[in-house]
Short mmCIF file of C-alpha atoms in Angstrom, two decimals:
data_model
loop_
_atom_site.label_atom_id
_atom_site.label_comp_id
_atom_site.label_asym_id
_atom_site.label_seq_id
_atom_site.Cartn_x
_atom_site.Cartn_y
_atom_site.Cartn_z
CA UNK A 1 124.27 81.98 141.84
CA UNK A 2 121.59 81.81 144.45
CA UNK A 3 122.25 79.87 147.39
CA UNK A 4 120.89 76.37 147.64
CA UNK A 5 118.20 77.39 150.05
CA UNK A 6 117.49 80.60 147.85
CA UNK A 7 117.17 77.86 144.78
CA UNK A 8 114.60 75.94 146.34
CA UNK A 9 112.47 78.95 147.74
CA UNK A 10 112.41 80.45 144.28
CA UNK A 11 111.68 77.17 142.22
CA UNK A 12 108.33 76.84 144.72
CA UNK A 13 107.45 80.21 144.10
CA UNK A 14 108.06 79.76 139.97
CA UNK A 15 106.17 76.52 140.27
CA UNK A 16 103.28 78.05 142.80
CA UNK A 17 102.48 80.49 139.63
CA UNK A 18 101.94 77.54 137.58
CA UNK A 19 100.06 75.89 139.84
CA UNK A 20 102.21 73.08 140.15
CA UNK A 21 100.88 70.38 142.77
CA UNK A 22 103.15 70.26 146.00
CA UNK A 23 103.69 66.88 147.93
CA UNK A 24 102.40 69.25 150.53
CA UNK A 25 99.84 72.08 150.72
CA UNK A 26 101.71 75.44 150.49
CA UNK A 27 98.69 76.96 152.21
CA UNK A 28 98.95 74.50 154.91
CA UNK A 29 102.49 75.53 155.67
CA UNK A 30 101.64 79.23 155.47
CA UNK A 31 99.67 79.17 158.13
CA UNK A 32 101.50 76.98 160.51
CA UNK A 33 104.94 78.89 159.78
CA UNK A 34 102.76 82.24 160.84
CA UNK A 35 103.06 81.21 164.49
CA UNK A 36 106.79 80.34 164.83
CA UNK A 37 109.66 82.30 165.74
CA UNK A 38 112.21 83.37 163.11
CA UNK A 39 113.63 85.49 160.32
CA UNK A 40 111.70 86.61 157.53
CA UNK A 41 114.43 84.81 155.23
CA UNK A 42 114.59 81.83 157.54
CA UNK A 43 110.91 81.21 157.23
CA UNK A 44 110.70 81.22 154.12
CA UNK A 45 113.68 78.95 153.47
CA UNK A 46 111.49 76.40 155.95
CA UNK A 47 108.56 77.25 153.96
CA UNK A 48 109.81 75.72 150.68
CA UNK A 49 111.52 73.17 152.39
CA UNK A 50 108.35 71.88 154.03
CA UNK A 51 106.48 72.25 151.07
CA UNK A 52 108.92 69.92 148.87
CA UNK A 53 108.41 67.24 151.68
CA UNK A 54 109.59 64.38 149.17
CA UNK A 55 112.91 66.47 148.63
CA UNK A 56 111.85 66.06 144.61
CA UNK A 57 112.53 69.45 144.19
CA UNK A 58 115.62 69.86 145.81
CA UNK A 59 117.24 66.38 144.14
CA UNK A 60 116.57 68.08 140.52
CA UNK A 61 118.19 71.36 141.90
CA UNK A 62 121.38 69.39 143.11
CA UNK A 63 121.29 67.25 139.94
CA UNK A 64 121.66 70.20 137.61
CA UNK A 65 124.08 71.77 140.09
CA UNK A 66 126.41 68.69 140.27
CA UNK A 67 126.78 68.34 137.03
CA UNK A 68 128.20 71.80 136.37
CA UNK A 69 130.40 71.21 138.92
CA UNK A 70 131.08 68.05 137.71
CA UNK A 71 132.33 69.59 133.85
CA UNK A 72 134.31 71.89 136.20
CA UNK A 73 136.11 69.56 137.55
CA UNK A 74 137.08 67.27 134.80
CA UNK A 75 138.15 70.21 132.59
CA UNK A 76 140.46 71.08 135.53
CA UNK A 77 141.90 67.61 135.46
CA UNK A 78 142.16 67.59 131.81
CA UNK A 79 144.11 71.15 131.83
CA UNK A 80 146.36 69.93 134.65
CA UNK A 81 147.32 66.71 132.68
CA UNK A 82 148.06 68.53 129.84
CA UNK A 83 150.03 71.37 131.32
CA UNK A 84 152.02 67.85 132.69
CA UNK A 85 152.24 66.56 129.22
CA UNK A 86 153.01 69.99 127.61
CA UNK A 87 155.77 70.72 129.88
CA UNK A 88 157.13 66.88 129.66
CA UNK A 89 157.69 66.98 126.47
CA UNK A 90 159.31 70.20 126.28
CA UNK A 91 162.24 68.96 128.63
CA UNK A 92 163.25 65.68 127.18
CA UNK A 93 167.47 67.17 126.26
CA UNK A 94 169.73 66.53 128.68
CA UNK A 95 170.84 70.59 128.45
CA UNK A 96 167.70 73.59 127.79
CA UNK A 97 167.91 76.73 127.20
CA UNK A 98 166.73 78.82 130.37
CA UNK A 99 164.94 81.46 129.07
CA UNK A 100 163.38 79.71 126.13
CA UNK A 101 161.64 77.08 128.69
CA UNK A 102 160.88 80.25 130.93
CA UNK A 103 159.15 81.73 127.94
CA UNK A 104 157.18 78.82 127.41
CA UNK A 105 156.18 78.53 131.03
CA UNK A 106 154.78 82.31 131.71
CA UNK A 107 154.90 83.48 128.16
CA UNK A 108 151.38 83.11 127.17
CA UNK A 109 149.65 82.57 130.73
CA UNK A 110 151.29 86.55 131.40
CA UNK A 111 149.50 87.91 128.41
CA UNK A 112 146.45 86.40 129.30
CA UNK A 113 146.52 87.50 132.80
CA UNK A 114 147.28 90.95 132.08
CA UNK A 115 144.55 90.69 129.20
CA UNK A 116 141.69 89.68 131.98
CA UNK A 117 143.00 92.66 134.29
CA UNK A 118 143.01 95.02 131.38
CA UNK A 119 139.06 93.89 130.38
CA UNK A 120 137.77 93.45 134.17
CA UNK A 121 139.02 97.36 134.06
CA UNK A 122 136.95 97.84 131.14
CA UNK A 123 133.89 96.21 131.87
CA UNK A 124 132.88 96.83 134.76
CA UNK A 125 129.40 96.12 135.71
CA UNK A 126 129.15 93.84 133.06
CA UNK A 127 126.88 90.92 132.89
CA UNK A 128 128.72 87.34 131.81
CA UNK A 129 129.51 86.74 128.33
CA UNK A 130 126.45 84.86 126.97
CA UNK A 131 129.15 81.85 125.57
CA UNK A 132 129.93 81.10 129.32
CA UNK A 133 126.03 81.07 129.64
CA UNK A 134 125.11 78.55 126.61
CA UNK A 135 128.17 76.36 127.63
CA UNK A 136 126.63 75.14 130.82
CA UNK A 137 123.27 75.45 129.95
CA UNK A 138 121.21 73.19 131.93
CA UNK A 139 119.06 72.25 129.04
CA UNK A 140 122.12 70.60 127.32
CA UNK A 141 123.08 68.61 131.01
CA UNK A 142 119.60 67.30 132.33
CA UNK A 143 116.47 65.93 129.96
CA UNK A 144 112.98 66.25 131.34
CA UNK A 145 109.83 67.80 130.32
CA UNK A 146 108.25 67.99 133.60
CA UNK A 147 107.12 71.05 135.20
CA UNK A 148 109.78 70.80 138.26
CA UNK A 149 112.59 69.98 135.67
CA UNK A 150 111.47 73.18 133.57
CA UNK A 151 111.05 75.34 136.23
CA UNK A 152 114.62 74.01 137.50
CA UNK A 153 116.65 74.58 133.84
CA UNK A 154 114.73 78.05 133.56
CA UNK A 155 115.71 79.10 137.12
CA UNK A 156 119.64 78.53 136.39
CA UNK A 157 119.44 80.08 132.98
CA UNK A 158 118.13 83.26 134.45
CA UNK A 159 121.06 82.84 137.17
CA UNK A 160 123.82 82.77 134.57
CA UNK A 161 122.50 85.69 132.84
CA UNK A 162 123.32 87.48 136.24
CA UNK A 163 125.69 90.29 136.13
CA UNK A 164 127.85 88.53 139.30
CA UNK A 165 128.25 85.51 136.71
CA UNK A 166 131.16 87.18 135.36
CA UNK A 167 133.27 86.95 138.59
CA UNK A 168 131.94 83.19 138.22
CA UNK A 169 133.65 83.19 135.22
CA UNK A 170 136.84 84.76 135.94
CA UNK A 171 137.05 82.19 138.66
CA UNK A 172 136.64 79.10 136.51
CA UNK A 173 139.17 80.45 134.00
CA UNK A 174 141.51 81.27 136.60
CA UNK A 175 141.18 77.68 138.00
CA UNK A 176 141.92 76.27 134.71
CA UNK A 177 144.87 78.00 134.34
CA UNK A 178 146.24 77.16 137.76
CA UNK A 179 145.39 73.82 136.67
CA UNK A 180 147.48 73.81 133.30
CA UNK A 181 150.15 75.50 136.12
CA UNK A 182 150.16 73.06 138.62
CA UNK A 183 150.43 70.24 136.18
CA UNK A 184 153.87 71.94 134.82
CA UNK A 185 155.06 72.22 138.03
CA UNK A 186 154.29 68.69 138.95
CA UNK A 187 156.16 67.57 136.00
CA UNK A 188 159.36 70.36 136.62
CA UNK A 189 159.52 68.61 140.23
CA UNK A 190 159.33 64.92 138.66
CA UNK A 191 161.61 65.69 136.48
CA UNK A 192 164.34 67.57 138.40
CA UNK A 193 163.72 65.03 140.49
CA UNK A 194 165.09 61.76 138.03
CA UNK A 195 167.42 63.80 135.53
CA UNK A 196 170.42 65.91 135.53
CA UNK A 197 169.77 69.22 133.60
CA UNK A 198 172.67 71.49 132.32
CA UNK A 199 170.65 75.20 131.95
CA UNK A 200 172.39 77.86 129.44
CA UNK A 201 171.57 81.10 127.82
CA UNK A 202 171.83 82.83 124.45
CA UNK A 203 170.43 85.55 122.63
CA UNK A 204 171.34 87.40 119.24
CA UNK A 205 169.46 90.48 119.75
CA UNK A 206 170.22 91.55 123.84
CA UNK A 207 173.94 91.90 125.26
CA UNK A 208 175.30 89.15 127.34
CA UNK A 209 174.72 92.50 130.22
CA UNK A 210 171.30 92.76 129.84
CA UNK A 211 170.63 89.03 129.48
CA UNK A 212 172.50 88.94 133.17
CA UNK A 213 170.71 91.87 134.42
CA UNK A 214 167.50 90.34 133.85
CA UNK A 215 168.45 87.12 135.02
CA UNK A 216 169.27 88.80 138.91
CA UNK A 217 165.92 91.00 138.38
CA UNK A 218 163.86 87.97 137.65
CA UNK A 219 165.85 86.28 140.68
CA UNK A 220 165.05 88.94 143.16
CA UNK A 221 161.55 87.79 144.30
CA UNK A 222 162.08 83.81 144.16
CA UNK A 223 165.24 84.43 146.55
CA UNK A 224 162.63 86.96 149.07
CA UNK A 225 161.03 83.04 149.46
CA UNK A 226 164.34 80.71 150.40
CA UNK A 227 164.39 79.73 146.35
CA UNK A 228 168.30 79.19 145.30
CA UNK A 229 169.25 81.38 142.11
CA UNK A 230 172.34 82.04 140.73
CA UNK A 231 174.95 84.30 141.10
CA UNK A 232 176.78 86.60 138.88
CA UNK A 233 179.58 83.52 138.44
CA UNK A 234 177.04 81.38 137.77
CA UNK A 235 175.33 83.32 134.93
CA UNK A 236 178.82 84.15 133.43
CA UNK A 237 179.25 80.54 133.32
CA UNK A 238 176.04 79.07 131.90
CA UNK A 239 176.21 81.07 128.58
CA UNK A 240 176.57 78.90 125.37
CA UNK A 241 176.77 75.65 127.49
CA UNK A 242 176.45 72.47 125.78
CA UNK A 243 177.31 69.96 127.98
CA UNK A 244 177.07 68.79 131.63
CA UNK A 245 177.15 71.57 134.11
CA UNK A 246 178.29 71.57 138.00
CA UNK A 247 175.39 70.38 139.97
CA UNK A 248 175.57 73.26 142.34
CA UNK A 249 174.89 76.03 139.61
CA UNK A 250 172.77 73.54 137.93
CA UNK A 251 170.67 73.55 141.07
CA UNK A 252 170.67 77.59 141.34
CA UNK A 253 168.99 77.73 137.73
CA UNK A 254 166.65 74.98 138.68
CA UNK A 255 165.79 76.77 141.80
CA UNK A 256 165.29 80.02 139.49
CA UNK A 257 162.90 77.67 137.36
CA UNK A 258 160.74 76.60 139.87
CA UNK A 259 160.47 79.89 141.86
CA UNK A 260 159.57 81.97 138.58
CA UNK A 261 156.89 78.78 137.74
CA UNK A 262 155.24 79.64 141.51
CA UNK A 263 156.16 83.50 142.11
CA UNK A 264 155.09 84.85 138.60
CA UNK A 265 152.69 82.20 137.73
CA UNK A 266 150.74 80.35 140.24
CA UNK A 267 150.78 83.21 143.12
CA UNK A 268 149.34 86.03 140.85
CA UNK A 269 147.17 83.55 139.80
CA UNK A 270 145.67 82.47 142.45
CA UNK A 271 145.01 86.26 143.84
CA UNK A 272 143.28 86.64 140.60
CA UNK A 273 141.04 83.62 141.57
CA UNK A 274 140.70 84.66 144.97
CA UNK A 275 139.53 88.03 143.95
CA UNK A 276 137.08 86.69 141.46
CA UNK A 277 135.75 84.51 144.63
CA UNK A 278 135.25 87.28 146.58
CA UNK A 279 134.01 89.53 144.14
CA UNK A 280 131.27 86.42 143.58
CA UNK A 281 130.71 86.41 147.04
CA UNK A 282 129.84 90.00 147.00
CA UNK A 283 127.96 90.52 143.62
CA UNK A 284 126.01 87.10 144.49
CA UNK A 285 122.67 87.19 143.53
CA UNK A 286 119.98 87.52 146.31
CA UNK A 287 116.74 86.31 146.75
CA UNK A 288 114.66 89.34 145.79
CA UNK A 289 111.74 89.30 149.01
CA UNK A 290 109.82 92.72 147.50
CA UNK A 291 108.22 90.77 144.58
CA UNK A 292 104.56 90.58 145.25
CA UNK A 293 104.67 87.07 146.08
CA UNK A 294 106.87 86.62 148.96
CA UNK A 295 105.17 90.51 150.40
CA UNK A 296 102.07 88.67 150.83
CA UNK A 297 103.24 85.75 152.85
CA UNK A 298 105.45 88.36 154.83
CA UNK A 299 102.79 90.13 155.29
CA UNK A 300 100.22 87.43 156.01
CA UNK A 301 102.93 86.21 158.99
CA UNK A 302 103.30 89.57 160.32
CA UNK A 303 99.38 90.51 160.67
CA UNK A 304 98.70 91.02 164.69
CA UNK A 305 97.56 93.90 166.44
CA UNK A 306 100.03 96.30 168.01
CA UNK A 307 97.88 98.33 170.05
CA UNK A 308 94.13 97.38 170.23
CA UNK A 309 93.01 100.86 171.06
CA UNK A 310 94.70 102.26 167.93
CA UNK A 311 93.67 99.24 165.55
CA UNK A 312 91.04 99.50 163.31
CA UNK A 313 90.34 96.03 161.43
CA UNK A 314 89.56 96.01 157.76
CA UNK A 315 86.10 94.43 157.29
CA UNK A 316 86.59 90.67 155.86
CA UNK A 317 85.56 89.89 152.90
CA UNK A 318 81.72 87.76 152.98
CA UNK A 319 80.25 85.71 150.83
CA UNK A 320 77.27 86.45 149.70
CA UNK A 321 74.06 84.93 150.85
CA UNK A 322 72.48 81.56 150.04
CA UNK A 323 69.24 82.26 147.78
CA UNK A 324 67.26 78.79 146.77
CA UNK A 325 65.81 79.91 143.37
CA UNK A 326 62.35 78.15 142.00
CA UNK A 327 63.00 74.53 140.80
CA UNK A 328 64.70 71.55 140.68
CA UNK A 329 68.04 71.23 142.78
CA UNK A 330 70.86 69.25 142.58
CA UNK A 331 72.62 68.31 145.43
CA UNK A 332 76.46 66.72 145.74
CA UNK A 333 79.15 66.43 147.98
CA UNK A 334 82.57 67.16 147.37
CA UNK A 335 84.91 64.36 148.00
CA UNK A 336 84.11 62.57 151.07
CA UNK A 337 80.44 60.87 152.03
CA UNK A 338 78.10 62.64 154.87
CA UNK A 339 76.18 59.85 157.39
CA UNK A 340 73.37 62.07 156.95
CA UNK A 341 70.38 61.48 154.36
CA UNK A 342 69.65 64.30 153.81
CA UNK A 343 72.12 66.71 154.50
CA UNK A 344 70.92 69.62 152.74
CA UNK A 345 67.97 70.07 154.96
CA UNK A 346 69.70 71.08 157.49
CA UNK A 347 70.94 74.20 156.16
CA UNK A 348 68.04 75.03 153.78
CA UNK A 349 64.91 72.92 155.44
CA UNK A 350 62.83 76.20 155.42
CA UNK A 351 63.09 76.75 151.82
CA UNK A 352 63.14 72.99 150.18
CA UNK A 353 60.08 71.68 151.70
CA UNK A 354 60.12 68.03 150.03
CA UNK A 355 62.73 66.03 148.50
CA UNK A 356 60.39 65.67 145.34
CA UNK A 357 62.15 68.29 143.79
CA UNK A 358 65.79 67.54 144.50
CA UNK A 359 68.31 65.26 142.27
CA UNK A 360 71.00 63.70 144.85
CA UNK A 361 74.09 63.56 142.69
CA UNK A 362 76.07 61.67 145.04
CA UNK A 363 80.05 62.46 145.76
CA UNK A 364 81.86 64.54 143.08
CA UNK A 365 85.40 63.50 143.39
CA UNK A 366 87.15 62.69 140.46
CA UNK A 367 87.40 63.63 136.95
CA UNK A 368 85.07 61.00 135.43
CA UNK A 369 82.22 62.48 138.55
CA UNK A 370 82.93 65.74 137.38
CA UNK A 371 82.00 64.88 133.65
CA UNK A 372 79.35 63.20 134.10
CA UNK A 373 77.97 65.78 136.83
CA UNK A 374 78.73 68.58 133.56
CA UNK A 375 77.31 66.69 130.96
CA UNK A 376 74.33 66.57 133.07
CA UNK A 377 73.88 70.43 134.15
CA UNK A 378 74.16 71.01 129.87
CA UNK A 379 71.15 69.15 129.66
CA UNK A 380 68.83 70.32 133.00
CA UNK A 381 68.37 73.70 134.37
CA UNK A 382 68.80 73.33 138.50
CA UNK A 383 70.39 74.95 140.71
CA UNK A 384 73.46 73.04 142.33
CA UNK A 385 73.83 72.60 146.24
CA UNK A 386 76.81 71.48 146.96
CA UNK A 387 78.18 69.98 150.18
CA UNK A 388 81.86 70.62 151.70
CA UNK A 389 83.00 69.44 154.91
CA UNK A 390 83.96 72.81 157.43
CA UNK A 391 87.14 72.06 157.54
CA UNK A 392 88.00 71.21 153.98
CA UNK A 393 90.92 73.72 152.58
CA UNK A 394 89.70 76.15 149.66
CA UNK A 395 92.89 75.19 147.45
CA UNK A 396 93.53 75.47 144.02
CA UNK A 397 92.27 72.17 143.00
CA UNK A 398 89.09 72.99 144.80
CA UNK A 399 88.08 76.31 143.54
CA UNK A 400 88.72 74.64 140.19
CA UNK A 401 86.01 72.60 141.30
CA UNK A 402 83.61 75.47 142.18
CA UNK A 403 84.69 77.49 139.11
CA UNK A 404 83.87 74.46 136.35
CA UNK A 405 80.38 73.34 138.49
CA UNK A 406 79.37 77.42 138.64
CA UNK A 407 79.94 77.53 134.86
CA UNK A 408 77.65 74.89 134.21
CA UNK A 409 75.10 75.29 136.80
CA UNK A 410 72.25 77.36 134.87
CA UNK A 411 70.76 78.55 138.25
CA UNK A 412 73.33 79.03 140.14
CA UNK A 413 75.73 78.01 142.80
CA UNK A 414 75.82 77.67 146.49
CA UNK A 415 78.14 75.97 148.86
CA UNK A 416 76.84 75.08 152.15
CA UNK A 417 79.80 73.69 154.47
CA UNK A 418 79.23 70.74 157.01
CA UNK A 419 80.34 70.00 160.59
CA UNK A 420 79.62 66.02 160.10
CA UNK A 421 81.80 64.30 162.29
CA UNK A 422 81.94 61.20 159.69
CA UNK A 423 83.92 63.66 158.25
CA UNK A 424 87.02 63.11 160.59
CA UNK A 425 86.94 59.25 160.44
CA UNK A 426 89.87 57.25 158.11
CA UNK A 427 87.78 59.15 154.73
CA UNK A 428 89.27 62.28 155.49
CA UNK A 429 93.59 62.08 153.63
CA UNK A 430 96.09 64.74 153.78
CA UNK A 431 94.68 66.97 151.38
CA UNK A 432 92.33 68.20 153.97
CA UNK A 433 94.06 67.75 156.96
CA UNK A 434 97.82 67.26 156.67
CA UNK A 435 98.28 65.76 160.11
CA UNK A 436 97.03 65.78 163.23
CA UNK A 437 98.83 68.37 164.90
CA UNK A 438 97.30 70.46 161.37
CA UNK A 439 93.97 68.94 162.76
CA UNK A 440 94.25 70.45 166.06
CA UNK A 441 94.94 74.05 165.19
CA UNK A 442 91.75 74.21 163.17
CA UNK A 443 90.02 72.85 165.46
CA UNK A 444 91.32 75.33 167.83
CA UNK A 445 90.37 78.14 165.51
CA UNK A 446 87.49 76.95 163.53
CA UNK A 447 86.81 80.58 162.06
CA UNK A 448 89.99 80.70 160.40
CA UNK A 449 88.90 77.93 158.17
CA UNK A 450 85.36 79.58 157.52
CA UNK A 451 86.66 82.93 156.40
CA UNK A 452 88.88 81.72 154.06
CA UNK A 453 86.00 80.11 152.25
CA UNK A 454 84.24 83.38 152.74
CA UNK A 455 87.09 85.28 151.02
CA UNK A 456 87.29 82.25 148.09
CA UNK A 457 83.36 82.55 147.75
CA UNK A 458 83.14 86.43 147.99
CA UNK A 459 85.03 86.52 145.24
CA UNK A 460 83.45 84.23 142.69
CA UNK A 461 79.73 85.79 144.17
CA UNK A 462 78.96 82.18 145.33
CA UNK A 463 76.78 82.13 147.90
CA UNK A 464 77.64 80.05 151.40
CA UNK A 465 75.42 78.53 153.86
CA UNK A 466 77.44 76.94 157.14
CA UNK A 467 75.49 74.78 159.45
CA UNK A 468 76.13 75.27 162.78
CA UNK A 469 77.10 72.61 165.23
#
């Protein structure tokens, strides 16, 4: 899976597609992140993290991811209770056959170990099963039909379908199994621990020889650890017993027990898990920076001259130019109040000569201004002058704005922008200027503000008027 920090930078950029409304401005945090120091990667890790400024974002991610973990971790306690159980049950006479418990111990975990080598041979470059996939959906573990919890389930679906999942998988199987392993051994130690055990051996198809032979060859790696196992007197003496044993060879076949549980069981399987973590670690899945989206806000950071003899600037794009047509006007401002009268003569004085022929909406701000101000456009034909403070941000919601008034407005468009300074008083909220040190840079670089509306205008064929200060 992604990392967390990945997570987050990819859910803003799934929900920035949608146009999903931020707690803060993603613009906003563009441009201040262009001036600091840093790695591409690191920036934009700080870019999401600035943009969910509420954390809501990041508290679904680590909901969903919590409660995968979370299954994880009580299937692992239920597997280790019942390899406990399992294995307490199995030893409840006083005298067991050896090899019959031994069987029943690494029997089945050895053909299932050998089974995943044999198919991580095979299938190589494989993507995870699609089972593993559906079983931890996050559609079936978290309920919402928000846009952020969406965007969320979506974004680990498409992680599990990941062809690193399957090392994912390989290491939650492994952990269940040393799960089921450590809850035998837990229950071999308790109960070595409060009973005497006599251990014997039988078989009607293998010589008593190769019964002992196998016995010393299964004993040679448990004694390379310190692990008491018997001797050649000791095996000779445990076949066919039904009653109480010396404690000293009864303590050499216990040993055996418990160093065949750890050196053929838990060991191998825990370098299989190990493995699969590393091979995880390796086949992770990466934030992918070459899609379009995150090469134009690399890009956008990394615009400076090198060398100014050598640079040649790419002319900016310019809106085109205000033209008052014949008629009645309409004249609004969007969001926030002007303290002047008539505003609009300052930009356009030498072409509206009177205000006989000019309808002063008012302020267009919310949805029930903006319905009445398109109900009545349907019914007159004027041309719409609308008023924006300079240093207003051409975001989503506003171009909306421009694009539903435009549509309506049967003679046109234009946007003439304002340097009132009633504009900067307590009117003005965050969606214009996010805070003061925000306030500051524009102020420092008023043009940056003006061609971005130039750019958003250009390309709609609005035309702008700004009145100079």
């Amino acid at each position: 899976m992604l990392s967390p920090q990945d997570q987050l930078t990819e859910l803003v950029r799934t929900l920035e597609t949608e146009q999903h409304v931020f707690a803060t401005d993603p613009l906003l945090i563009t441009e201040k992140l262009q001036g600091e120091d840093g790695k591409p990667m690191q920036k934009l890790h700080r870019r999401a993290s600035r943009i969910d400024s509420n954390g809501a974002l990041a508290r679904v991610l680590g909901k969903i991811d919590g409660r995968i973990k979370g299954i994880m971790v009580v299937m692992s306690v239920v597997w280790c209770i019942s390899g406990f159980l399992g294995l307490f049950t199995l030893l409840q006479t006083n005298v067991v056959n050896f090899f019959y418990v031994l069987v029943c111990l690494l029997g089945f975990h050895s053909i299932m170990l050998l089974g995943w080598l044999v198919m991580t041979l095979i299938n190589q470059g494989r993507q995870s099963p699609s089972w593993f996939a559906s079983f931890v959906s996050p559609s079936y573990l978290i309920r919402g039909k928000d846009d952020v919890t969406k965007a969320a389930v979506d974004l680990y679906e498409r992680q599990l379908q990941h062809s690193g999942m399957r090392w994912y998988l390989g290491r939650f199987s492994h952990q269940l199994w040393l799960a089921t392993l450590t809850g035998m051994l837990l229950a071999i130690i308790f109960l070595l621990i409060v009973r005497q055990y006599s251990f014997s051996w039988e078989s009607t198809l293998l010589s008593d020889q190769a019964l002992i032979t196998l016995t010393q060859v299964l004993g040679w790696l448990p004694s390379m650890v310190g692990f008491d196992v018997p001797d050649s007197t000791a095996i000779v003496q445990s076949r066919l017993v039904t009653d109480a044993m010396p404690l000293s060879v009864a303590r050499q076949w216990a040993g055996l027990l418990v160093g065949s549980l750890l050196m053929y069981g838990i060991v191998p399987r825990a370098i299989a898990w190990a493995f699969c973590a590393l091979m995880f670690r390796r086949k992770k899945m990466r934030l992918d920076i070459k899609l379009p989206y995150y090469q134009k806000i690399l890009n956008f950071w990394q615009r400076h001259v090198v060398d100014v003899d050598d640079f040649t600037a790419s002319p900016a794009p310019i809106a085109p130019k205000a033209t008052v047509s014949a008629g009645k006007k309409l004249v609004a401002l969007l969001e926030y109040p002007s303290e002047q009268d008539n505003w609009w003569q300052s930009g356009l004085s030498t072409d509206i000569k009177d205000n006989s022929d000019v309808e002063n909406f008012g302020i267009v701000d919310d949805r029930d201004d903006m319905a009445r101000l398109k109900t009545y456009l349907d019914s007159h034909s004027v041309q719409v002058l609308l008023g924006i403070h300079g240093k207003a941000l051409p975001d989503r919601g506003t171009l909306r704005k421009l694009d539903q008034i435009a549509s309506h407005a049967k003679h046109g468009l234009i946007v003439q922008l304002l340097n009132d300074t009633s504009f900067t008083d307590n009117n003005i909220t965050t969606d214009v200027l996010e805070s003061s040190q925000t306030t500051e840079q524009l102020l420092e670089k008023p043009d940056v503000r003006y061609q971005q509306w130039q750019t958003a205008l250009s390309a709609r064929k609005i035309g702008l008027v700004k009145v100079d200060s």
